[in-house]
């Protein structure tokens, strides 16, 4: 399984927490016509959709090492988190994530920035770890980059319904309280090698991350896309989108921008190897795995 790749001056490691069939494709993409799904099964199965019709998804972080910084893009589900509505993410006690982080040659103290593309439970979990009954930052030296409107949206939602958003309570607000947040605009430029690209729609102020020099770069999608069926049909929304129409506009713009270029697309949820390049496919786009 490919977990490490070098692109120009940057090194990228995948840190996988889970990879398994999770959601029924028909429910995940509720507006996808059954006959269209059927038509595409020949290339989607068995790699992206298992025989029972479930999407095979990876839950992972990307570690990006540049000459200046070590950056973690997204932080998965985390251990010991109460997620009663999502059994595969409830009270995890797996050593897999920490083992894979160590295998990437990274200690928790080495991470300079944690970038959360958005504040859904599978992208913020390892922001914190349990320490004598308290949630403390997992990465003690990191600044955590959140988009300002994203944090504002979820903070308000948690205030209105604390019991309903445990991932904000245990994995986002403790970072705010510990003063580890760097609040940014979703088009923030960190330096000449790393910038955020706004990709709103899946969440209110979702961003993706572009790293490396032009022509030798990589794009970290976050959840602007979940499956290659959304490259084939960029306007196809998924059940948890904040605004599926806007998500479709963001997705098509990004796929068009990187279509037939050398930019390595690092997908958050595509199954291993999760990385590849965008090609044209009729009115939509294809995904060519590395
Ligand atoms: Zn996600």
Coordinates of C-alpha atoms and ligand atoms in Angstrom, one line a residue:
X1 CA 0.0 0.0 0.0
X2 CA 1.4 3.4 -1.1
X3 CA 1.6 5.6 2.0
X4 CA 4.5 7.9 1.0
X5 CA 5.3 10.0 -2.0
X6 CA 7.6 12.8 -2.9
X7 CA 6.4 15.7 -5.1
X8 CA 9.1 18.2 -5.9
X9 CA 10.4 19.4 -2.6
X10 CA 7.5 18.1 -0.4
X11 CA 7.0 14.7 1.1
X12 CA 3.5 13.4 1.6
X13 CA 2.5 10.5 4.0
X14 CA -0.9 9.0 4.3
X15 CA -1.9 8.2 7.9
X16 CA -4.8 5.8 7.7
X17 CA -7.1 5.3 10.7
X18 CA -9.8 3.1 8.9
X19 CA -10.5 1.7 5.5
X20 CA -13.7 -0.3 5.0
X21 CA -17.1 -0.4 3.5
X22 CA -19.0 2.2 5.6
X23 CA -22.1 3.8 3.9
X24 CA -24.7 2.3 1.5
X25 CA -23.9 4.1 -1.8
X26 CA -27.6 4.6 -2.6
X27 CA -28.2 6.4 0.8
X28 CA -24.9 8.3 0.7
X29 CA -25.8 9.7 -2.8
X30 CA -29.6 9.8 -2.3
X31 CA -30.2 11.7 -5.6
X32 CA -28.2 9.2 -7.7
X33 CA -30.7 7.3 -9.9
X34 CA -30.4 3.5 -9.4
X35 CA -29.9 3.0 -13.2
X36 CA -27.0 5.5 -13.3
X37 CA -25.4 3.7 -10.4
X38 CA -25.9 0.4 -12.2
X39 CA -24.3 1.8 -15.4
X40 CA -21.2 2.7 -13.5
X41 CA -20.8 -0.4 -11.3
X42 CA -18.5 -2.0 -13.9
X43 CA -15.7 0.5 -13.0
X44 CA -16.8 1.3 -9.4
X45 CA -16.9 -2.3 -8.2
X46 CA -15.1 -3.9 -6.4
X47 CA -12.6 -1.1 -5.6
X48 CA -14.9 1.7 -4.7
X49 CA -18.2 -0.1 -4.0
X50 CA -18.3 -3.6 -2.3
X51 CA -20.6 -6.4 -3.3
X52 CA -23.3 -5.3 -0.8
X53 CA -23.5 -1.9 -2.3
X54 CA -21.5 0.0 0.3
X55 CA -18.9 2.6 -0.5
X56 CA -15.4 1.7 0.6
X57 CA -13.9 4.7 2.3
X58 CA -10.7 5.6 3.8
X59 CA -10.5 7.7 7.0
X60 CA -7.0 9.2 7.0
X61 CA -4.8 12.2 7.6
X62 CA -2.2 13.5 5.2
X63 CA 1.2 14.6 6.6
X64 CA 2.9 17.1 4.4
X65 CA 6.5 17.9 5.0
X66 CA 7.9 21.0 3.4
X67 CA 11.3 22.6 4.0
X68 CA 9.6 24.9 6.6
X69 CA 6.9 22.9 8.3
X70 CA 5.3 19.5 9.1
X71 CA 1.6 19.8 8.5
X72 CA -1.3 17.5 9.3
X73 CA -4.3 17.8 7.0
X74 CA -7.4 16.6 8.8
X75 CA -7.4 14.5 11.9
X76 CA -9.8 11.6 11.5
X77 CA -12.2 10.2 14.2
X78 CA -9.9 9.8 17.2
X79 CA -10.0 7.4 20.2
X80 CA -12.4 7.3 23.1
X81 CA -14.9 9.6 21.4
X82 CA -18.6 9.2 22.2
X83 CA -20.2 8.8 18.7
X84 CA -23.3 6.7 19.6
X85 CA -25.1 7.5 16.2
X86 CA -22.1 6.2 14.2
X87 CA -21.1 2.7 15.6
X88 CA -17.9 2.4 13.5
X89 CA -16.6 5.6 15.0
X90 CA -17.9 5.1 18.6
X91 CA -15.4 4.7 21.5
X92 CA -12.5 3.7 19.2
X93 CA -9.5 2.3 21.0
X94 CA -7.3 1.4 18.1
X95 CA -3.6 1.9 18.0
X96 CA -3.6 2.0 14.2
X97 CA -3.6 5.8 13.7
X98 CA -0.7 6.4 16.2
X99 CA 1.2 3.5 14.7
X100 CA 0.9 4.9 11.2
X101 CA 1.8 8.3 12.3
X102 CA 5.0 6.9 13.9
X103 CA 5.7 4.9 10.7
X104 CA 5.6 8.3 8.8
X105 CA 8.5 9.3 11.0
X106 CA 6.4 11.9 12.8
X107 CA 5.9 12.3 16.6
X108 CA 3.0 14.3 17.9
X109 CA 5.4 17.0 18.9
X110 CA 6.7 17.4 15.3
X111 CA 3.5 18.8 13.8
X112 CA 3.6 22.5 13.3
X113 CA 0.1 22.9 11.8
X114 CA -3.1 20.9 11.9
X115 CA -5.4 22.1 9.1
X116 CA -9.0 21.0 9.5
X117 CA -10.6 21.3 6.0
X118 CA -13.9 21.4 7.9
X119 CA -15.3 20.5 11.3
X120 CA -17.1 17.2 10.7
X121 CA -16.4 14.3 13.1
X122 CA -14.1 12.4 10.8
X123 CA -11.8 15.4 10.3
X124 CA -11.3 16.7 13.9
X125 CA -11.1 13.6 16.1
X126 CA -7.4 13.4 16.8
X127 CA -7.2 17.2 17.5
X128 CA -7.6 16.0 21.1
X129 CA -6.8 13.1 23.2
X130 CA -8.0 12.0 26.6
X131 CA -5.7 12.9 29.5
X132 CA -6.9 12.1 33.0
X133 CA -10.5 12.7 32.0
X134 CA -9.8 15.9 30.1
X135 CA -9.5 16.6 26.3
X136 CA -6.1 18.1 25.6
X137 CA -4.5 18.9 22.2
X138 CA -2.9 15.8 20.8
X139 CA -0.2 17.9 19.0
X140 CA 1.2 20.0 21.7
X141 CA 3.3 22.3 19.5
X142 CA 0.8 22.7 16.6
X143 CA -1.3 25.7 15.6
X144 CA -4.7 24.4 14.5
X145 CA -6.0 26.3 11.4
X146 CA -9.8 26.6 11.3
X147 CA -11.7 28.7 8.8
X148 CA -13.4 31.6 10.7
X149 CA -17.0 31.1 9.4
X150 CA -16.7 27.3 9.8
X151 CA -15.8 27.6 13.5
X152 CA -18.4 30.3 14.1
X153 CA -21.1 28.1 12.5
X154 CA -20.3 25.0 14.5
X155 CA -19.7 26.8 17.8
X156 CA -23.2 28.3 17.5
X157 CA -24.8 24.9 16.6
X158 CA -23.1 23.3 19.6
X159 CA -24.4 26.0 21.9
X160 CA -27.9 25.4 20.6
X161 CA -27.7 21.7 21.0
X162 CA -24.6 20.5 23.0
X163 CA -25.7 16.9 23.2
X164 CA -26.1 16.6 19.4
X165 CA -22.6 17.7 18.4
X166 CA -20.2 15.8 20.7
X167 CA -17.3 16.1 18.2
X168 CA -17.4 19.9 18.6
X169 CA -17.5 19.6 22.4
X170 CA -14.6 17.1 22.6
X171 CA -12.4 17.8 19.6
X172 CA -12.9 21.5 18.6
X173 CA -13.8 23.6 21.6
X174 CA -10.9 22.3 23.8
X175 CA -8.5 23.5 21.1
X176 CA -10.1 27.0 21.3
X177 CA -9.9 26.9 25.1
X178 CA -6.2 25.9 24.9
X179 CA -5.6 28.9 22.7
X180 CA -4.1 26.7 19.9
X181 CA -6.4 28.0 17.1
X182 CA -5.2 30.1 14.3
X183 CA -8.4 31.5 12.8
X184 CA -8.0 32.1 9.1
X185 CA -10.0 33.0 6.0
X186 CA -10.6 29.9 3.7
X187 CA -8.2 31.5 1.1
X188 CA -5.4 31.9 3.6
X189 CA -1.8 31.7 2.3
X190 CA 0.6 30.2 4.8
X191 CA 3.7 30.9 2.7
X192 CA 5.0 30.5 -0.8
X193 CA 4.5 26.7 -0.6
X194 CA 1.2 26.2 1.1
X195 CA -2.2 27.9 0.6
X196 CA -5.8 27.2 1.4
X197 CA -8.3 27.1 -1.5
X198 CA -12.0 27.8 -0.6
X199 CA -14.2 24.8 -1.6
X200 CA -17.5 25.7 0.1
X201 CA -20.7 23.6 -0.1
X202 CA -20.0 20.3 1.7
X203 CA -19.7 22.5 4.8
X204 CA -20.3 26.3 5.1
X205 CA -16.6 27.4 4.8
X206 CA -14.8 24.2 3.7
X207 CA -11.3 24.6 2.4
X208 CA -8.8 22.4 0.5
X209 CA -5.0 22.7 0.7
X210 CA -2.6 23.3 -2.2
X211 CA 1.1 22.6 -1.4
X212 CA 4.3 22.7 -3.4
X213 CA 5.8 24.7 -6.2
X214 CA 3.7 25.2 -9.4
X215 CA 4.1 22.1 -11.6
X216 CA 5.3 20.1 -8.6
X217 CA 2.4 20.3 -6.3
X218 CA -0.3 18.4 -4.5
X219 CA -3.9 19.2 -3.7
X220 CA -5.6 17.9 -0.5
X221 CA -9.3 17.8 -1.2
X222 CA -10.8 17.3 2.2
X223 CA -14.5 16.5 1.5
X224 CA -15.0 18.5 -1.6
X225 CA -15.3 15.0 -3.1
X226 CA -16.0 11.6 -1.6
X227 CA -15.9 9.1 -4.4
X228 CA -14.9 9.1 -8.1
X229 CA -18.6 8.9 -9.1
X230 CA -18.6 12.6 -8.1
X231 CA -15.8 13.3 -10.6
X232 CA -17.8 11.5 -13.3
X233 CA -20.9 13.6 -12.2
X234 CA -19.6 16.7 -10.4
X235 CA -23.0 18.0 -9.5
X236 CA -23.8 14.8 -7.5
X237 CA -24.3 15.8 -3.8
X238 CA -24.1 13.6 -0.7
X239 CA -26.3 13.4 2.3
X240 CA -24.3 15.5 4.7
X241 CA -23.7 18.5 2.4
X242 CA -24.5 21.9 3.8
X243 CA -25.4 23.1 0.3
X244 CA -25.1 20.5 -2.4
X245 CA -25.5 22.9 -5.2
X246 CA -22.6 25.1 -4.0
X247 CA -20.6 21.9 -3.4
X248 CA -21.2 20.9 -7.0
X249 CA -20.0 24.3 -8.2
X250 CA -16.8 24.1 -6.1
X251 CA -16.2 20.5 -7.2
X252 CA -16.5 21.2 -10.9
X253 CA -14.3 24.3 -10.6
X254 CA -11.5 22.3 -8.9
X255 CA -11.7 19.3 -11.2
X256 CA -11.6 21.6 -14.2
X257 CA -8.6 23.5 -12.7
X258 CA -6.5 20.4 -12.2
X259 CA -7.8 18.3 -15.2
X260 CA -4.9 17.0 -17.3
X261 CA -2.3 18.7 -15.1
X262 CA 0.5 17.1 -13.1
X263 CA -1.0 18.1 -9.8
X264 CA -1.3 15.1 -7.5
X265 CA -4.8 14.9 -6.1
X266 CA -4.8 13.6 -2.5
X267 CA -8.4 12.5 -1.7
X268 CA -9.5 12.3 1.8
X269 CA -11.9 9.4 1.5
X270 CA -11.0 7.5 -1.7
X271 CA -9.8 3.9 -0.9
X272 CA -6.0 3.3 -1.1
X273 CA -3.9 4.5 -2.7
X274 CA -6.3 7.5 -2.5
X275 CA -4.0 9.7 -4.7
X276 CA -4.0 10.3 -8.4
X277 CA -4.7 12.7 -11.3
X278 CA -7.8 14.1 -12.9
X279 CA -8.6 13.4 -16.5
X280 CA -11.4 14.5 -18.8
X281 CA -14.3 12.1 -19.2
X282 CA -17.2 13.4 -21.3
X283 CA -19.0 16.2 -19.5
X284 CA -17.2 15.1 -16.3
X285 CA -13.9 13.8 -15.1
X286 CA -12.1 10.6 -14.4
X287 CA -9.6 9.8 -11.6
X288 CA -6.4 7.9 -12.4
X289 CA -4.9 6.3 -9.4
X290 CA -1.1 6.5 -9.0
Ligands
LIG1 ZN1 -15.3 13.3 5.8

